[in-house]
Coordinates of C-alpha atoms in Angstrom, one line a residue:
X1 CA 230.8 77.2 19.6
X2 CA 230.6 80.7 18.1
X3 CA 227.5 82.8 17.7
X4 CA 226.7 82.8 13.9
X5 CA 227.0 86.6 13.6
X6 CA 230.1 87.0 15.8
X7 CA 233.1 88.7 14.2
X8 CA 236.1 86.4 13.8
X9 CA 238.9 86.5 16.3
X10 CA 242.1 87.7 14.5
X11 CA 245.7 87.1 15.2
X12 CA 247.1 89.7 17.6
X13 CA 243.6 90.8 18.7
X14 CA 243.0 91.6 22.3
X15 CA 240.7 89.1 24.1
X16 CA 239.3 88.6 27.5
X17 CA 239.4 85.0 28.8
X18 CA 236.8 83.5 31.2
X19 CA 238.0 80.3 33.0
X20 CA 235.4 78.1 34.5
X21 CA 235.2 76.1 37.7
X22 CA 235.7 72.3 37.4
X23 CA 238.1 70.8 39.9
X24 CA 241.0 69.0 38.4
X25 CA 239.4 69.5 34.9
X26 CA 240.5 73.1 35.3
X27 CA 244.0 72.0 34.5
X28 CA 242.9 71.6 30.9
X29 CA 242.7 75.4 30.8
X30 CA 246.5 75.4 30.8
X31 CA 246.4 73.7 27.4
X32 CA 243.7 76.2 26.2
X33 CA 246.0 79.1 27.1
X34 CA 248.9 77.4 25.3
X35 CA 246.8 76.9 22.2
X36 CA 245.7 80.6 22.2
X37 CA 249.3 81.8 22.6
X38 CA 250.4 79.5 19.7
X39 CA 247.9 81.4 17.5
X40 CA 249.1 84.8 18.7
X41 CA 245.9 85.7 20.5
X42 CA 246.7 88.4 23.1
X43 CA 245.0 87.8 26.4
X44 CA 244.5 91.2 28.2
X45 CA 242.1 90.2 30.9
X46 CA 241.2 87.0 32.8
X47 CA 238.3 86.2 35.2
X48 CA 238.2 82.8 36.8
X49 CA 236.3 80.8 39.4
X50 CA 237.8 78.0 41.5
X51 CA 240.4 76.1 39.5
X52 CA 239.9 78.7 36.7
X53 CA 241.0 81.4 39.1
X54 CA 244.1 79.3 39.9
X55 CA 245.1 78.9 36.3
X56 CA 244.1 82.4 35.4
X57 CA 246.1 84.0 38.3
X58 CA 249.2 82.1 37.4
X59 CA 249.0 83.1 33.7
X60 CA 248.3 86.8 34.7
X61 CA 251.4 86.7 36.9
X62 CA 253.6 85.2 34.2
X63 CA 254.2 82.0 36.1
X64 CA 252.0 79.5 34.3
X65 CA 254.9 77.7 32.7
X66 CA 256.6 77.2 36.0
X67 CA 253.3 75.9 37.5
X68 CA 252.9 73.5 34.6
X69 CA 256.4 72.1 35.1
X70 CA 255.8 71.7 38.8
X71 CA 252.5 69.9 38.3
X72 CA 254.1 67.5 35.9
X73 CA 256.8 66.6 38.5
X74 CA 254.2 65.5 41.0
X75 CA 252.6 62.1 41.4
X76 CA 249.5 61.2 43.3
X77 CA 251.3 60.7 46.6
X78 CA 253.1 64.0 46.3
X79 CA 249.9 65.8 45.6
X80 CA 248.2 64.3 48.6
X81 CA 251.0 65.4 50.9
X82 CA 250.1 69.0 50.0
X83 CA 246.7 68.7 51.7
X84 CA 246.7 69.6 55.4
X85 CA 243.7 68.1 57.4
X86 CA 241.3 70.7 58.7
X87 CA 240.9 68.9 62.1
X88 CA 238.0 70.3 64.1
X89 CA 237.2 72.8 61.3
X90 CA 234.4 73.1 58.9
X91 CA 236.0 71.2 56.0
X92 CA 238.4 68.4 55.3
X93 CA 241.4 70.6 54.4
X94 CA 242.9 73.9 55.4
X95 CA 244.8 74.5 52.1
X96 CA 247.7 76.3 53.8
X97 CA 250.4 73.9 52.6
X98 CA 249.1 74.0 49.1
X99 CA 249.2 77.8 49.0
X100 CA 252.6 77.9 50.5
X101 CA 253.9 75.6 47.8
X102 CA 252.3 77.8 45.1
X103 CA 253.8 81.0 46.7
X104 CA 257.3 79.4 46.2
X105 CA 256.5 79.1 42.5
X106 CA 254.9 82.5 41.8
X107 CA 255.9 84.7 44.7
X108 CA 253.2 86.8 46.4
X109 CA 252.1 89.5 43.9
X110 CA 249.4 92.0 44.3
X111 CA 246.5 91.6 41.9
X112 CA 246.7 95.3 40.9
X113 CA 250.3 94.9 40.0
X114 CA 249.9 92.0 37.6
X115 CA 250.7 92.6 33.9
X116 CA 247.3 91.2 32.9
X117 CA 244.0 92.4 34.3
X118 CA 242.8 89.6 36.7
X119 CA 239.6 88.9 38.7
X120 CA 239.2 86.0 41.0
X121 CA 235.5 85.2 41.8
X122 CA 234.4 83.9 45.1
X123 CA 231.1 83.8 47.1
X124 CA 230.3 85.5 50.4
X125 CA 228.6 82.6 52.0
X126 CA 226.9 84.6 54.8
X127 CA 225.5 87.3 52.4
X128 CA 225.0 84.8 49.6
X129 CA 226.6 87.2 47.1
X130 CA 229.2 86.9 44.3
X131 CA 232.5 88.7 45.1
X132 CA 235.0 90.0 42.5
X133 CA 238.5 90.1 44.0
X134 CA 240.5 92.6 41.9
X135 CA 243.0 93.9 44.5
X136 CA 245.2 92.6 47.3
X137 CA 247.3 89.4 47.6
X138 CA 246.7 87.2 44.6
X139 CA 246.9 84.0 46.7
X140 CA 244.4 85.2 49.2
X141 CA 242.0 85.8 46.3
X142 CA 242.7 82.4 44.7
X143 CA 242.4 80.5 48.0
X144 CA 239.0 82.1 48.5
X145 CA 237.9 81.2 45.0
X146 CA 238.7 77.5 45.3
X147 CA 237.3 77.0 48.8
X148 CA 234.8 74.2 47.8
X149 CA 232.4 73.9 50.8
X150 CA 233.2 70.7 52.8
X151 CA 236.5 70.2 51.0
X152 CA 238.4 73.4 51.9
X153 CA 237.7 75.7 54.8
X154 CA 236.3 79.2 53.9
X155 CA 238.9 81.9 53.5
X156 CA 238.3 85.1 55.4
X157 CA 239.1 88.4 53.6
X158 CA 238.1 91.8 55.2
X159 CA 235.9 89.9 57.7
X160 CA 234.0 88.1 55.0
X161 CA 233.9 84.3 54.9
X162 CA 234.5 83.5 51.2
X163 CA 233.9 80.1 49.5
X164 CA 234.2 78.7 45.9
X165 CA 233.1 81.1 43.2
X166 CA 231.7 78.2 41.3
X167 CA 228.6 78.2 43.6
X168 CA 227.2 81.3 41.9
X169 CA 229.5 82.0 39.0
X170 CA 231.0 78.8 37.5
X171 CA 231.7 80.7 34.3
X172 CA 232.2 84.4 35.4
X173 CA 231.5 86.1 32.1
X174 CA 230.3 89.4 33.7
X175 CA 233.5 89.8 35.6
X176 CA 235.4 90.3 32.3
X177 CA 233.2 93.1 31.0
X178 CA 235.3 95.6 32.9
X179 CA 238.2 95.2 30.5
X180 CA 238.7 96.9 27.1
X181 CA 239.2 93.6 25.3
X182 CA 237.7 93.4 21.7
X183 CA 236.4 89.8 22.1
X184 CA 235.5 87.3 24.9
X185 CA 236.5 83.7 24.9
X186 CA 235.0 81.4 27.6
X187 CA 236.2 78.0 28.7
X188 CA 233.2 75.9 29.7
X189 CA 234.0 72.9 31.9
X190 CA 230.8 71.0 31.1
X191 CA 231.2 69.8 27.5
X192 CA 229.7 66.6 26.1
X193 CA 231.4 63.5 27.5
X194 CA 234.3 62.1 25.5
X195 CA 233.5 58.5 26.4
X196 CA 230.9 56.6 24.3
X197 CA 227.6 56.0 26.2
X198 CA 227.7 52.9 28.3
X199 CA 231.5 52.8 28.8
X200 CA 233.1 53.7 32.1
X201 CA 235.4 56.7 32.1
X202 CA 239.1 56.0 32.0
X203 CA 241.0 56.5 35.3
X204 CA 244.8 56.7 35.6
X205 CA 246.3 53.8 37.6
X206 CA 247.3 54.6 41.2
X207 CA 251.0 55.1 41.7
X208 CA 253.4 54.3 44.4
X209 CA 253.5 51.5 47.1
X210 CA 250.2 49.9 48.0
X211 CA 248.7 51.4 44.8
X212 CA 248.7 54.8 46.5
X213 CA 245.9 53.9 48.9
X214 CA 245.9 56.2 51.9
X215 CA 243.5 57.7 54.3
X216 CA 242.7 60.3 51.6
X217 CA 242.2 58.0 48.8
X218 CA 240.1 55.8 51.0
X219 CA 237.9 58.9 51.8
X220 CA 237.8 59.8 48.1
X221 CA 236.4 56.4 47.3
X222 CA 234.3 56.0 50.4
X223 CA 231.0 54.4 49.7
X224 CA 231.9 53.5 46.1
X225 CA 230.3 50.3 44.9
X226 CA 232.3 47.9 42.8
X227 CA 230.7 46.2 39.8
X228 CA 229.4 47.2 36.4
X229 CA 229.3 50.7 35.0
X230 CA 225.5 50.6 35.3
X231 CA 225.7 49.7 38.9
X232 CA 228.2 52.5 39.6
X233 CA 225.9 55.0 38.0
X234 CA 223.0 54.1 40.3
X235 CA 225.0 53.4 43.6
X236 CA 227.5 56.3 43.9
X237 CA 230.0 56.8 46.6
X238 CA 229.8 59.9 48.9
X239 CA 232.4 62.0 47.1
X240 CA 231.3 61.0 43.7
X241 CA 227.7 62.0 44.6
X242 CA 228.9 65.3 46.0
X243 CA 231.1 66.1 42.9
X244 CA 228.3 65.1 40.4
X245 CA 225.8 67.2 42.3
X246 CA 228.0 70.3 42.3
X247 CA 228.8 69.7 38.7
X248 CA 225.2 69.4 37.7
X249 CA 224.4 72.7 39.4
X250 CA 227.4 74.5 37.9
X251 CA 226.6 73.2 34.4
X252 CA 223.1 74.6 34.5
X253 CA 224.2 78.0 35.9
X254 CA 227.0 78.2 33.2
X255 CA 224.4 77.5 30.5
X256 CA 222.2 80.4 31.8
X257 CA 225.2 82.7 32.0
X258 CA 226.2 82.0 28.4
X259 CA 222.6 82.5 27.2
X260 CA 222.3 85.9 28.9
X261 CA 225.7 87.1 27.9
X262 CA 227.1 85.1 24.9
X263 CA 230.9 85.1 24.4
X264 CA 232.3 85.3 20.9
X265 CA 233.9 81.9 21.3
X266 CA 233.2 79.0 23.7
X267 CA 235.8 76.2 24.2
X268 CA 234.3 73.2 25.9
X269 CA 236.2 70.7 28.0
X270 CA 234.5 67.2 28.3
X271 CA 232.8 66.8 31.6
X272 CA 234.2 63.3 32.0
X273 CA 237.8 64.2 31.4
X274 CA 238.7 63.2 34.9
X275 CA 237.4 63.0 38.5
X276 CA 237.3 66.3 40.3
X277 CA 240.2 65.4 42.6
X278 CA 242.6 63.9 40.0
X279 CA 245.1 66.7 39.8
X280 CA 247.9 64.2 39.3
X281 CA 246.6 63.7 35.7
X282 CA 247.9 67.1 34.7
X283 CA 249.7 66.0 31.5
X284 CA 246.7 64.3 30.0
X285 CA 244.4 67.2 31.0
X286 CA 246.7 69.8 29.5
X287 CA 246.7 67.9 26.2
X288 CA 242.9 67.7 26.3
X289 CA 242.6 71.5 26.7
X290 CA 245.0 72.1 23.9
X291 CA 243.1 69.8 21.6
X292 CA 239.7 71.2 22.4
X293 CA 240.9 74.8 22.0
X294 CA 242.3 73.9 18.6
X295 CA 239.1 72.3 17.5
X296 CA 237.0 75.3 18.6
X297 CA 239.3 77.8 17.0
X298 CA 239.4 75.8 13.7
X299 CA 235.6 75.5 13.7
X300 CA 235.3 79.2 14.2
X301 CA 237.4 79.8 11.1
X302 CA 240.3 81.3 13.0

């Protein structure tokens, strides 16, 4: 969607990119970036929350292609092995193994040394404030930005316990206004569902022995009620209820953020593209992002 009086985005023009929070849906933003690059749009600044911070940081560091290839090499079981249990802590996972794997892909750059201006957005859970992380270790900032309460433990930076930026800024538009970009493109993770009403969303088949069922997949589906799509909508499992509740809150905040500070272009990812934890569906999600970006750019007359 483009405001009716917004100037057109031109080839070679400098833009700031806002990448939203959305769990595994955030991987679609890899496809969005690829679509923008294919049209010679120059991204000079990125701000992201949660999975948007992850994708944005990797692009800003010049390592998004390597991350993409790594993702596509992983199946469900390999992805699950990256999650280290947060035994006795305040959340299910520590996130240490995941960050170590990502450091092997992209190194340990300082944010201030990146070739593209980058801001990771987190939330100071004690002070209840949005925090813009623009200096220091890139992975510290990203780890704080995706610390979904209950799923990943808070990440402490300079004595502050930081959690997922999507709690207060699921689409951190304001954080990009520090740049000198000519235009602003925002990727909203709460677009209209792609599935027709009344049809259950598609889910990739489990992989590996025993259909990939493990203590984690059992937890992810804990409380889920088998049966019809109508029954599933009214009798949700624990994790599905948690994810949908967070998604509902973030969608409303994102709408308010866009109304108060409209971008020149909004690219919307369908909110039913995947479940929030299905990071092993990277190939499909990247394709969705590329397709939705092309549709938005074509509609805007780019």
